[in-house]
Amino acid sequence: MSHVEDELNSQPDCWTRTAHEAGRYADALPDAGERVAVVGCGTSYFMAQAVAALRETTGQGETDAFAASEFPRGRSYDRVVALTRSGTTTEVLDLLGKVRGSARTTAVTADPATPVATAADDLVVLDFADERSVVQTRFATTALTLLRAHLGLHTDAAVTDARTALSAPLPEGLVDCAQFTFLGRGWTVGLANEAGLKMREASLSWTEAYPAMEYRHGPISITTEGTATWMLGEAPAGLAEQVRATGGHWVEGRLDPLAELVRVQRLAVAVAARRGLDPDRPRHLTRSVILAP
């Protein structure tokens, strides 16, 4: 078993633990009414997109998400939350240094013995969700679960669905598809973006991701036999029928959307195995991007 398989299989336990302990970190996480920016790189950026949409649409405060390198200079926030598994990513550390003093900063990380421990005002450590694989699975979803719990949006049903996602067979024929498109709505657009990234990283697959209502505005043109379209969350009316009419494979997201992401992680590993790839060591990638000064 690869590291990533072992790590993705541990997610239900990680989610249960972080939801149980969420109250410990309340002072380090945004209060209702604060103006917040959530930042990250790669997978963490897509989790930031999900958090921002959840927080804002539930009326808990204006919330933006940015890739750390694209944070708008001069825009004011009450708090900046940085998601960083390694605690060493150059863009995140640079940003925390630039905004310190003008906004309260919080870092959510897996490793406290890294520069982020002193770069942020507040630190949340999820070391039990750290990973050996380059490809992120459990840290990202555990960080998102922490923030869902902090917002009062986590339920035990998400954990139950994650266990189902790990035990139920993947849809027949999916590993043989040549192209994968992932769709989301609201907070699950970030999950769709992450699903596409996971497939690219682990299995070198051709993937795309879109807000579901945007799919009809061009992207559906590539859908045909041998492609798959996977919905994370509730699909717009009529979209499943349109995809099936093209001959493409439609995958309905019936589980909690975060649990659907676990299913995609499993698919990424399965496709990697079919192609003889090592999902723990994607080509050209490292655990953290550390740039020279």
PDB file of C-alpha atoms in Angstrom:
ATOM      1  CA  MET A   1       0.000   0.000   0.000  1.00  0.00           C
ATOM      2  CA  SER A   2       1.302   3.455  -0.907  1.00  0.00           C
ATOM      3  CA  HIS A   3       1.554   6.196   1.704  1.00  0.00           C
ATOM      4  CA  VAL A   4      -1.242   8.112   0.030  1.00  0.00           C
ATOM      5  CA  GLU A   5      -3.572   5.095   0.218  1.00  0.00           C
ATOM      6  CA  ASP A   6      -2.866   4.673   3.915  1.00  0.00           C
ATOM      7  CA  GLU A   7      -3.361   8.394   4.519  1.00  0.00           C
ATOM      8  CA  LEU A   8      -6.589   8.757   2.598  1.00  0.00           C
ATOM      9  CA  ASN A   9      -8.023   5.717   4.379  1.00  0.00           C
ATOM     10  CA  SER A  10      -7.422   7.389   7.756  1.00  0.00           C
ATOM     11  CA  GLN A  11      -9.596  10.415   6.990  1.00  0.00           C
ATOM     12  CA  PRO A  12     -12.756   9.431   8.921  1.00  0.00           C
ATOM     13  CA  ASP A  13     -10.728   9.103  12.121  1.00  0.00           C
ATOM     14  CA  CYS A  14      -8.909  12.383  11.457  1.00  0.00           C
ATOM     15  CA  TRP A  15     -12.182  14.213  10.849  1.00  0.00           C
ATOM     16  CA  THR A  16     -13.723  12.822  14.023  1.00  0.00           C
ATOM     17  CA  ARG A  17     -10.733  13.896  16.096  1.00  0.00           C
ATOM     18  CA  THR A  18     -10.466  17.423  14.689  1.00  0.00           C
ATOM     19  CA  ALA A  19     -14.207  18.048  15.019  1.00  0.00           C
ATOM     20  CA  HIS A  20     -14.043  16.905  18.643  1.00  0.00           C
ATOM     21  CA  GLU A  21     -11.086  19.211  19.342  1.00  0.00           C
ATOM     22  CA  ALA A  22     -12.308  22.222  17.330  1.00  0.00           C
ATOM     23  CA  GLY A  23     -13.280  24.148  20.458  1.00  0.00           C
ATOM     24  CA  ARG A  24      -9.646  24.246  21.561  1.00  0.00           C
ATOM     25  CA  TYR A  25      -8.805  26.454  18.609  1.00  0.00           C
ATOM     26  CA  ALA A  26     -11.751  28.861  18.741  1.00  0.00           C
ATOM     27  CA  ASP A  27      -9.612  31.829  19.818  1.00  0.00           C
ATOM     28  CA  ALA A  28      -7.214  31.277  16.895  1.00  0.00           C
ATOM     29  CA  LEU A  29      -9.948  31.108  14.261  1.00  0.00           C
ATOM     30  CA  PRO A  30     -12.136  33.913  12.867  1.00  0.00           C
ATOM     31  CA  ASP A  31     -14.989  35.285  14.916  1.00  0.00           C
ATOM     32  CA  ALA A  32     -18.382  35.882  13.320  1.00  0.00           C
ATOM     33  CA  GLY A  33     -18.427  39.301  11.732  1.00  0.00           C
ATOM     34  CA  GLU A  34     -14.699  39.529  11.030  1.00  0.00           C
ATOM     35  CA  ARG A  35     -13.556  40.363   7.513  1.00  0.00           C
ATOM     36  CA  VAL A  36     -11.331  37.431   6.600  1.00  0.00           C
ATOM     37  CA  ALA A  37      -8.979  36.279   3.853  1.00  0.00           C
ATOM     38  CA  VAL A  38      -8.078  32.589   3.604  1.00  0.00           C
ATOM     39  CA  VAL A  39      -4.907  31.822   1.659  1.00  0.00           C
ATOM     40  CA  GLY A  40      -2.866  28.837   0.560  1.00  0.00           C
ATOM     41  CA  CYS A  41      -1.011  27.284  -2.360  1.00  0.00           C
ATOM     42  CA  GLY A  42      -2.073  24.329  -4.473  1.00  0.00           C
ATOM     43  CA  THR A  43      -4.431  22.074  -2.551  1.00  0.00           C
ATOM     44  CA  SER A  44      -4.542  24.535   0.351  1.00  0.00           C
ATOM     45  CA  TYR A  45      -5.728  27.289  -1.997  1.00  0.00           C
ATOM     46  CA  PHE A  46      -8.655  25.131  -3.112  1.00  0.00           C
ATOM     47  CA  MET A  47      -9.543  24.365   0.508  1.00  0.00           C
ATOM     48  CA  ALA A  48      -9.409  28.121   1.104  1.00  0.00           C
ATOM     49  CA  GLN A  49     -11.965  28.603  -1.677  1.00  0.00           C
ATOM     50  CA  ALA A  50     -14.304  26.137   0.020  1.00  0.00           C
ATOM     51  CA  VAL A  51     -13.897  27.746   3.452  1.00  0.00           C
ATOM     52  CA  ALA A  52     -14.470  31.253   2.117  1.00  0.00           C
ATOM     53  CA  ALA A  53     -17.688  30.257   0.363  1.00  0.00           C
ATOM     54  CA  LEU A  54     -18.986  28.403   3.422  1.00  0.00           C
ATOM     55  CA  ARG A  55     -18.259  31.242   5.790  1.00  0.00           C
ATOM     56  CA  GLU A  56     -19.713  33.979   3.641  1.00  0.00           C
ATOM     57  CA  THR A  57     -22.842  32.164   2.471  1.00  0.00           C
ATOM     58  CA  THR A  58     -23.748  31.267   6.060  1.00  0.00           C
ATOM     59  CA  GLY A  59     -23.641  34.935   7.045  1.00  0.00           C
ATOM     60  CA  GLN A  60     -20.564  34.764   9.266  1.00  0.00           C
ATOM     61  CA  GLY A  61     -18.658  37.546   7.557  1.00  0.00           C
ATOM     62  CA  GLU A  62     -17.178  38.743   4.288  1.00  0.00           C
ATOM     63  CA  THR A  63     -14.546  36.179   3.284  1.00  0.00           C
ATOM     64  CA  ASP A  64     -12.169  35.989   0.339  1.00  0.00           C
ATOM     65  CA  ALA A  65      -9.821  33.252  -0.838  1.00  0.00           C
ATOM     66  CA  PHE A  66      -6.517  33.838  -2.589  1.00  0.00           C
ATOM     67  CA  ALA A  67      -3.499  31.944  -3.778  1.00  0.00           C
ATOM     68  CA  ALA A  68      -0.854  33.293  -1.402  1.00  0.00           C
ATOM     69  CA  SER A  69       1.091  34.795  -4.299  1.00  0.00           C
ATOM     70  CA  GLU A  70      -1.986  36.723  -5.502  1.00  0.00           C
ATOM     71  CA  PHE A  71      -3.037  38.399  -2.259  1.00  0.00           C
ATOM     72  CA  PRO A  72      -4.120  41.970  -3.113  1.00  0.00           C
ATOM     73  CA  ARG A  73      -1.759  44.519  -1.621  1.00  0.00           C
ATOM     74  CA  GLY A  74      -3.480  47.299   0.256  1.00  0.00           C
ATOM     75  CA  ARG A  75      -6.755  45.483   0.922  1.00  0.00           C
ATOM     76  CA  SER A  76      -7.616  45.380   4.613  1.00  0.00           C
ATOM     77  CA  TYR A  77      -8.815  42.364   6.599  1.00  0.00           C
ATOM     78  CA  ASP A  78      -9.388  41.674  10.271  1.00  0.00           C
ATOM     79  CA  ARG A  79      -7.736  38.279   9.969  1.00  0.00           C
ATOM     80  CA  VAL A  80      -5.735  36.303   7.430  1.00  0.00           C
ATOM     81  CA  VAL A  81      -5.890  32.506   7.750  1.00  0.00           C
ATOM     82  CA  ALA A  82      -3.096  30.592   6.020  1.00  0.00           C
ATOM     83  CA  LEU A  83      -3.438  26.880   5.283  1.00  0.00           C
ATOM     84  CA  THR A  84      -0.008  25.260   4.945  1.00  0.00           C
ATOM     85  CA  ARG A  85       0.685  21.588   5.534  1.00  0.00           C
ATOM     86  CA  SER A  86       4.477  21.950   5.546  1.00  0.00           C
ATOM     87  CA  GLY A  87       4.777  25.345   7.190  1.00  0.00           C
ATOM     88  CA  THR A  88       7.646  26.136   4.822  1.00  0.00           C
ATOM     89  CA  THR A  89       6.005  27.322   1.584  1.00  0.00           C
ATOM     90  CA  THR A  90       7.757  30.492   0.453  1.00  0.00           C
ATOM     91  CA  GLU A  91       4.699  32.385  -0.804  1.00  0.00           C
ATOM     92  CA  VAL A  92       2.783  31.779   2.420  1.00  0.00           C
ATOM     93  CA  LEU A  93       5.659  32.857   4.654  1.00  0.00           C
ATOM     94  CA  ASP A  94       6.271  35.963   2.565  1.00  0.00           C
ATOM     95  CA  LEU A  95       2.603  36.945   2.777  1.00  0.00           C
ATOM     96  CA  LEU A  96       2.394  36.422   6.537  1.00  0.00           C
ATOM     97  CA  GLY A  97       5.411  38.676   6.934  1.00  0.00           C
ATOM     98  CA  LYS A  98       3.867  41.413   4.791  1.00  0.00           C
ATOM     99  CA  VAL A  99       0.479  41.519   6.541  1.00  0.00           C
ATOM    100  CA  ARG A 100       1.663  41.047  10.104  1.00  0.00           C
ATOM    101  CA  GLY A 101       0.747  44.079  12.152  1.00  0.00           C
ATOM    102  CA  SER A 102      -2.067  45.116   9.820  1.00  0.00           C
ATOM    103  CA  ALA A 103      -4.226  41.995  10.325  1.00  0.00           C
ATOM    104  CA  ARG A 104      -4.316  39.184  12.843  1.00  0.00           C
ATOM    105  CA  THR A 105      -2.807  36.088  11.239  1.00  0.00           C
ATOM    106  CA  THR A 106      -3.521  32.413  11.850  1.00  0.00           C
ATOM    107  CA  ALA A 107      -1.653  29.465  10.349  1.00  0.00           C
ATOM    108  CA  VAL A 108      -3.156  25.980  10.162  1.00  0.00           C
ATOM    109  CA  THR A 109      -0.310  23.519   9.707  1.00  0.00           C
ATOM    110  CA  ALA A 110       0.783  19.928  10.239  1.00  0.00           C
ATOM    111  CA  ASP A 111       4.288  20.733  11.476  1.00  0.00           C
ATOM    112  CA  PRO A 112       4.894  23.264  14.261  1.00  0.00           C
ATOM    113  CA  ALA A 113       8.683  22.909  14.014  1.00  0.00           C
ATOM    114  CA  THR A 114       8.788  25.055  10.888  1.00  0.00           C
ATOM    115  CA  PRO A 115       9.085  28.799  10.143  1.00  0.00           C
ATOM    116  CA  VAL A 116       5.318  29.307  10.102  1.00  0.00           C
ATOM    117  CA  ALA A 117       5.279  28.852  13.885  1.00  0.00           C
ATOM    118  CA  THR A 118       6.836  32.274  14.329  1.00  0.00           C
ATOM    119  CA  ALA A 119       5.478  33.883  11.144  1.00  0.00           C
ATOM    120  CA  ALA A 120       1.840  33.844  12.319  1.00  0.00           C
ATOM    121  CA  ASP A 121       0.211  35.386  15.371  1.00  0.00           C
ATOM    122  CA  ASP A 122      -1.842  32.236  16.086  1.00  0.00           C
ATOM    123  CA  LEU A 123      -1.059  28.627  15.280  1.00  0.00           C
ATOM    124  CA  VAL A 124      -3.332  25.598  14.833  1.00  0.00           C
ATOM    125  CA  VAL A 125      -1.402  22.337  14.653  1.00  0.00           C
ATOM    126  CA  LEU A 126      -2.987  19.242  13.086  1.00  0.00           C
ATOM    127  CA  ASP A 127       0.108  17.061  13.386  1.00  0.00           C
ATOM    128  CA  PHE A 128      -1.946  13.866  13.552  1.00  0.00           C
ATOM    129  CA  ALA A 129      -3.030  14.584   9.963  1.00  0.00           C
ATOM    130  CA  ASP A 130       0.488  15.087   8.581  1.00  0.00           C
ATOM    131  CA  GLU A 131       1.489  13.006   5.572  1.00  0.00           C
ATOM    132  CA  ARG A 132       4.485  11.276   4.050  1.00  0.00           C
ATOM    133  CA  SER A 133       3.137  11.413   0.507  1.00  0.00           C
ATOM    134  CA  VAL A 134       3.771  14.478  -1.618  1.00  0.00           C
ATOM    135  CA  VAL A 135       0.097  14.300  -2.643  1.00  0.00           C
ATOM    136  CA  GLN A 136      -2.156  15.877  -0.013  1.00  0.00           C
ATOM    137  CA  THR A 137      -5.256  14.034   1.123  1.00  0.00           C
ATOM    138  CA  ARG A 138      -5.984  13.878   4.844  1.00  0.00           C
ATOM    139  CA  PHE A 139      -4.346  17.133   5.931  1.00  0.00           C
ATOM    140  CA  ALA A 140      -6.397  19.161   3.475  1.00  0.00           C
ATOM    141  CA  THR A 141      -9.713  17.542   4.342  1.00  0.00           C
ATOM    142  CA  THR A 142      -8.967  17.583   8.071  1.00  0.00           C
ATOM    143  CA  ALA A 143      -8.178  21.311   7.947  1.00  0.00           C
ATOM    144  CA  LEU A 144     -11.442  21.902   6.100  1.00  0.00           C
ATOM    145  CA  THR A 145     -13.304  19.766   8.641  1.00  0.00           C
ATOM    146  CA  LEU A 146     -11.832  21.865  11.453  1.00  0.00           C
ATOM    147  CA  LEU A 147     -13.110  25.020   9.811  1.00  0.00           C
ATOM    148  CA  ARG A 148     -16.503  23.487   9.033  1.00  0.00           C
ATOM    149  CA  ALA A 149     -16.781  22.511  12.690  1.00  0.00           C
ATOM    150  CA  HIS A 150     -15.750  26.011  13.784  1.00  0.00           C
ATOM    151  CA  LEU A 151     -18.553  27.386  11.601  1.00  0.00           C
ATOM    152  CA  GLY A 152     -21.033  24.917  13.125  1.00  0.00           C
ATOM    153  CA  LEU A 153     -21.401  23.073   9.799  1.00  0.00           C
ATOM    154  CA  HIS A 154     -19.758  19.708  10.492  1.00  0.00           C
ATOM    155  CA  THR A 155     -21.984  16.704  11.162  1.00  0.00           C
ATOM    156  CA  ASP A 156     -21.326  13.064  11.951  1.00  0.00           C
ATOM    157  CA  ALA A 157     -22.984  12.254   8.620  1.00  0.00           C
ATOM    158  CA  ALA A 158     -19.883  13.542   6.841  1.00  0.00           C
ATOM    159  CA  VAL A 159     -17.756  10.965   8.658  1.00  0.00           C
ATOM    160  CA  THR A 160     -20.254   8.208   7.934  1.00  0.00           C
ATOM    161  CA  ASP A 161     -20.243   9.170   4.262  1.00  0.00           C
ATOM    162  CA  ALA A 162     -16.441   9.171   4.231  1.00  0.00           C
ATOM    163  CA  ARG A 163     -16.452   5.584   5.455  1.00  0.00           C
ATOM    164  CA  THR A 164     -18.880   4.735   2.667  1.00  0.00           C
ATOM    165  CA  ALA A 165     -16.628   6.485   0.166  1.00  0.00           C
ATOM    166  CA  LEU A 166     -13.754   4.271   1.272  1.00  0.00           C
ATOM    167  CA  SER A 167     -15.652   0.996   1.222  1.00  0.00           C
ATOM    168  CA  ALA A 168     -18.035   1.204  -1.741  1.00  0.00           C
ATOM    169  CA  PRO A 169     -16.752   0.164  -5.175  1.00  0.00           C
ATOM    170  CA  LEU A 170     -15.859   2.938  -7.602  1.00  0.00           C
ATOM    171  CA  PRO A 171     -18.243   3.287 -10.544  1.00  0.00           C
ATOM    172  CA  GLU A 172     -17.561   0.633 -13.157  1.00  0.00           C
ATOM    173  CA  GLY A 173     -15.367   1.702 -16.058  1.00  0.00           C
ATOM    174  CA  LEU A 174     -14.241   4.962 -14.479  1.00  0.00           C
ATOM    175  CA  VAL A 175     -10.545   4.067 -14.279  1.00  0.00           C
ATOM    176  CA  ASP A 176     -10.487   3.602 -18.063  1.00  0.00           C
ATOM    177  CA  CYS A 177     -11.772   7.091 -18.882  1.00  0.00           C
ATOM    178  CA  ALA A 178      -9.441   9.332 -20.859  1.00  0.00           C
ATOM    179  CA  GLN A 179     -10.626  12.649 -19.409  1.00  0.00           C
ATOM    180  CA  PHE A 180     -12.310  13.793 -16.178  1.00  0.00           C
ATOM    181  CA  THR A 181     -14.306  16.950 -15.442  1.00  0.00           C
ATOM    182  CA  PHE A 182     -15.302  17.868 -11.880  1.00  0.00           C
ATOM    183  CA  LEU A 183     -18.151  20.244 -11.104  1.00  0.00           C
ATOM    184  CA  GLY A 184     -19.235  22.079  -7.969  1.00  0.00           C
ATOM    185  CA  ARG A 185     -21.599  24.762  -6.736  1.00  0.00           C
ATOM    186  CA  GLY A 186     -20.911  27.296  -3.987  1.00  0.00           C
ATOM    187  CA  TRP A 187     -18.376  25.884  -1.543  1.00  0.00           C
ATOM    188  CA  THR A 188     -17.941  22.709  -3.580  1.00  0.00           C
ATOM    189  CA  VAL A 189     -16.365  24.600  -6.497  1.00  0.00           C
ATOM    190  CA  GLY A 190     -13.174  24.550  -4.418  1.00  0.00           C
ATOM    191  CA  LEU A 191     -13.595  20.808  -3.926  1.00  0.00           C
ATOM    192  CA  ALA A 192     -14.050  20.332  -7.675  1.00  0.00           C
ATOM    193  CA  ASN A 193     -10.827  22.259  -8.298  1.00  0.00           C
ATOM    194  CA  GLU A 194      -9.043  20.058  -5.771  1.00  0.00           C
ATOM    195  CA  ALA A 195     -10.481  16.883  -7.319  1.00  0.00           C
ATOM    196  CA  GLY A 196      -9.043  17.879 -10.673  1.00  0.00           C
ATOM    197  CA  LEU A 197      -5.665  18.647  -9.112  1.00  0.00           C
ATOM    198  CA  LYS A 198      -5.593  15.308  -7.289  1.00  0.00           C
ATOM    199  CA  MET A 199      -6.151  13.395 -10.507  1.00  0.00           C
ATOM    200  CA  ARG A 200      -3.458  15.396 -12.315  1.00  0.00           C
ATOM    201  CA  GLU A 201      -0.899  14.978  -9.542  1.00  0.00           C
ATOM    202  CA  ALA A 202      -1.339  11.306  -8.769  1.00  0.00           C
ATOM    203  CA  SER A 203      -2.276   9.845 -12.158  1.00  0.00           C
ATOM    204  CA  LEU A 204      -1.221  12.435 -14.781  1.00  0.00           C
ATOM    205  CA  SER A 205      -4.824  12.548 -15.977  1.00  0.00           C
ATOM    206  CA  TRP A 206      -6.350  15.175 -18.229  1.00  0.00           C
ATOM    207  CA  THR A 207      -8.785  16.923 -15.889  1.00  0.00           C
ATOM    208  CA  GLU A 208     -10.793  20.122 -15.720  1.00  0.00           C
ATOM    209  CA  ALA A 209     -13.000  21.727 -13.065  1.00  0.00           C
ATOM    210  CA  TYR A 210     -15.792  24.293 -13.265  1.00  0.00           C
ATOM    211  CA  PRO A 211     -18.749  25.760 -11.417  1.00  0.00           C
ATOM    212  CA  ALA A 212     -21.549  23.454 -12.510  1.00  0.00           C
ATOM    213  CA  MET A 213     -23.640  26.119 -14.224  1.00  0.00           C
ATOM    214  CA  GLU A 214     -20.616  27.121 -16.323  1.00  0.00           C
ATOM    215  CA  TYR A 215     -20.254  23.625 -17.765  1.00  0.00           C
ATOM    216  CA  ARG A 216     -22.844  24.284 -20.468  1.00  0.00           C
ATOM    217  CA  HIS A 217     -20.961  27.416 -21.563  1.00  0.00           C
ATOM    218  CA  GLY A 218     -18.330  25.601 -23.597  1.00  0.00           C
ATOM    219  CA  PRO A 219     -16.691  22.818 -21.546  1.00  0.00           C
ATOM    220  CA  ILE A 220     -19.429  20.284 -22.313  1.00  0.00           C
ATOM    221  CA  SER A 221     -18.138  20.298 -25.906  1.00  0.00           C
ATOM    222  CA  ILE A 222     -15.324  17.914 -24.948  1.00  0.00           C
ATOM    223  CA  THR A 223     -17.679  15.423 -23.329  1.00  0.00           C
ATOM    224  CA  THR A 224     -18.080  12.172 -25.232  1.00  0.00           C
ATOM    225  CA  GLU A 225     -17.667   8.428 -24.865  1.00  0.00           C
ATOM    226  CA  GLY A 226     -14.667   7.702 -22.689  1.00  0.00           C
ATOM    227  CA  THR A 227     -14.915  10.893 -20.629  1.00  0.00           C
ATOM    228  CA  ALA A 228     -16.333  11.320 -17.128  1.00  0.00           C
ATOM    229  CA  THR A 229     -18.165  14.231 -15.518  1.00  0.00           C
ATOM    230  CA  TRP A 230     -18.337  14.066 -11.725  1.00  0.00           C
ATOM    231  CA  MET A 231     -20.641  16.317  -9.695  1.00  0.00           C
ATOM    232  CA  LEU A 232     -19.629  17.207  -6.127  1.00  0.00           C
ATOM    233  CA  GLY A 233     -22.871  18.205  -4.448  1.00  0.00           C
ATOM    234  CA  GLU A 234     -26.320  18.716  -5.919  1.00  0.00           C
ATOM    235  CA  ALA A 235     -26.400  18.992  -9.712  1.00  0.00           C
ATOM    236  CA  PRO A 236     -28.318  21.670 -11.629  1.00  0.00           C
ATOM    237  CA  ALA A 237     -31.584  20.411 -13.091  1.00  0.00           C
ATOM    238  CA  GLY A 238     -31.164  18.628 -16.394  1.00  0.00           C
ATOM    239  CA  LEU A 239     -27.365  18.536 -16.420  1.00  0.00           C
ATOM    240  CA  ALA A 240     -27.046  14.791 -15.836  1.00  0.00           C
ATOM    241  CA  GLU A 241     -29.321  14.101 -18.798  1.00  0.00           C
ATOM    242  CA  GLN A 242     -27.307  16.438 -21.028  1.00  0.00           C
ATOM    243  CA  VAL A 243     -24.052  14.702 -20.142  1.00  0.00           C
ATOM    244  CA  ARG A 244     -25.497  11.242 -20.698  1.00  0.00           C
ATOM    245  CA  ALA A 245     -26.808  12.375 -24.088  1.00  0.00           C
ATOM    246  CA  THR A 246     -23.223  13.053 -25.186  1.00  0.00           C
ATOM    247  CA  GLY A 247     -22.210   9.477 -24.381  1.00  0.00           C
ATOM    248  CA  GLY A 248     -20.100  10.663 -21.456  1.00  0.00           C
ATOM    249  CA  HIS A 249     -20.011   8.968 -18.064  1.00  0.00           C
ATOM    250  CA  TRP A 250     -21.990  10.934 -15.427  1.00  0.00           C
ATOM    251  CA  VAL A 251     -21.087  10.454 -11.742  1.00  0.00           C
ATOM    252  CA  GLU A 252     -23.698  11.721  -9.281  1.00  0.00           C
ATOM    253  CA  GLY A 253     -22.408  13.119  -5.992  1.00  0.00           C
ATOM    254  CA  ARG A 254     -24.752  11.491  -3.493  1.00  0.00           C
ATOM    255  CA  LEU A 255     -22.483  11.683  -0.433  1.00  0.00           C
ATOM    256  CA  ASP A 256     -21.407  14.675   1.619  1.00  0.00           C
ATOM    257  CA  PRO A 257     -19.261  16.644  -0.865  1.00  0.00           C
ATOM    258  CA  LEU A 258     -16.112  16.235   1.234  1.00  0.00           C
ATOM    259  CA  ALA A 259     -16.700  12.488   1.216  1.00  0.00           C
ATOM    260  CA  GLU A 260     -17.125  12.663  -2.565  1.00  0.00           C
ATOM    261  CA  LEU A 261     -13.625  14.145  -2.664  1.00  0.00           C
ATOM    262  CA  VAL A 262     -12.400  11.043  -0.825  1.00  0.00           C
ATOM    263  CA  ARG A 263     -13.909   8.945  -3.621  1.00  0.00           C
ATOM    264  CA  VAL A 264     -11.971  11.023  -6.143  1.00  0.00           C
ATOM    265  CA  GLN A 265      -8.774  10.474  -4.167  1.00  0.00           C
ATOM    266  CA  ARG A 266      -9.377   6.736  -4.424  1.00  0.00           C
ATOM    267  CA  LEU A 267      -9.941   7.077  -8.158  1.00  0.00           C
ATOM    268  CA  ALA A 268      -6.670   8.970  -8.551  1.00  0.00           C
ATOM    269  CA  VAL A 269      -4.786   6.145  -6.859  1.00  0.00           C
ATOM    270  CA  ALA A 270      -6.598   3.509  -8.931  1.00  0.00           C
ATOM    271  CA  VAL A 271      -5.824   5.282 -12.208  1.00  0.00           C
ATOM    272  CA  ALA A 272      -2.194   5.698 -11.134  1.00  0.00           C
ATOM    273  CA  ALA A 273      -1.981   1.957 -10.465  1.00  0.00           C
ATOM    274  CA  ARG A 274      -3.540   1.190 -13.861  1.00  0.00           C
ATOM    275  CA  ARG A 275      -0.874   3.377 -15.514  1.00  0.00           C
ATOM    276  CA  GLY A 276       2.042   2.021 -13.483  1.00  0.00           C
ATOM    277  CA  LEU A 277       2.667   5.315 -11.666  1.00  0.00           C
ATOM    278  CA  ASP A 278       3.781   5.950  -8.085  1.00  0.00           C
ATOM    279  CA  PRO A 279       1.133   8.258  -6.546  1.00  0.00           C
ATOM    280  CA  ASP A 280       3.440   9.089  -3.625  1.00  0.00           C
ATOM    281  CA  ARG A 281       6.029  10.705  -5.879  1.00  0.00           C
ATOM    282  CA  PRO A 282       4.412  12.693  -8.707  1.00  0.00           C
ATOM    283  CA  ARG A 283       6.840  13.889 -11.333  1.00  0.00           C
ATOM    284  CA  HIS A 284       8.261  17.400 -10.935  1.00  0.00           C
ATOM    285  CA  LEU A 285       6.616  17.866  -7.506  1.00  0.00           C
ATOM    286  CA  THR A 286       7.955  18.180  -3.963  1.00  0.00           C
ATOM    287  CA  ARG A 287       6.225  18.275  -0.571  1.00  0.00           C
ATOM    288  CA  SER A 288       6.762  22.030  -0.310  1.00  0.00           C
ATOM    289  CA  VAL A 289       7.770  24.761  -2.763  1.00  0.00           C
ATOM    290  CA  ILE A 290      10.720  26.609  -1.201  1.00  0.00           C
ATOM    291  CA  LEU A 291      12.128  29.332  -3.409  1.00  0.00           C
ATOM    292  CA  ALA A 292      15.621  30.761  -3.244  1.00  0.00           C
ATOM    293  CA  PRO A 293      15.825  34.319  -1.878  1.00  0.00           C
TER     294      PRO A 293
END
